[in-house]
Amino acid sequence: MRISPIAAVVAALVLSACAKSYDPPQQPAFMRSLVPAGSQVDADAAADMFSQYRMANGRGPLVVDPVLQTIALEQARAMASEQKVGHNVGIGTLDKRAARAGYDYDNIAENVAGGYHSLGEAFSGWRDSSGHRKNMLMPEATRMGIAVAQAPGSKYKVFWAMVVAKPHSPGR
């Protein structure tokens, strides 16, 4: 049986219309490597991840707070600059840094880390550490800030700071 050229063209067009172009799936924000210089953590994705964890543990969700974002970023940058993980690296304690930023709070806590290459790794590391988990699950916390800074020549490569807080309530 011989196929006419017109039938062959029609068949080819029908088959090509059925074919889908393949778009590889986007990597979830929590798995994206933050090692490349200038990479930033997706704060909204982080708030969603931490909020889901908190709600699964009977706590309320967190929303990103721009002042806490700044406090976290300054701490991550200070740790990267000094290539050292710690709460007192840079200008001092979290209380001092919050006061300097003009942040009035009823309760505040911070997690810091070095060496985690993705949000998922940092989250897992903090979740698996009792003190860090306690901060993540602080019952009264409603706000958060999270940031990373890179120091490519250091042993950690990526430095993390996350701050959770309950802003000051008037009359308290």
Phi, psi and omega in degrees: 000131181257133180265132180290152179302325180293318179296322179295318179294316179298316179298318179296319179295319179296314180295320181291329177292332180282336183286140177254142172284145183263118173255116180299144181297145176287142178288133179301147182304326184286349179256350184295133179292134178251018179289319181304136181306137178087352178296143179233147177287143176280101186298324179292320176295322178295315180300321178296314180298311181293323179295318178299317179297315180297315182293326176293342179250023174076019180250165178278166180286167176245147172240152181289132179247124184299326179290318177294328175300315180296317179299316180295317181296317179298321180290317178300317179294320179297317179295318179296320180297319180268356182052046184214135178267129178177159180280337184255012177286142179091231187272004174124201187296162177301319178302316179294318181293322178293317179298317180299325179278355181076025182268117180262123187222159171268327179207142182210147178210161184221141168245135174233158180197165174218144174101345177282130185269348181217163176301319179300319178294315180297314179303312181297318179298316179291320180298325184273004178246123187303316181293318179292320178299319178302317178295316180299327183258016179310117189304319186274354182295137177229348184233155177209161170219144181213141182206160174230158171217146183256146171222085188305328182276356183272167179290335182271329182069311183234131179246136186241144169219133176228132179238132174240147183203161166248113179300156180300134176261125178303143179085008179252000000 
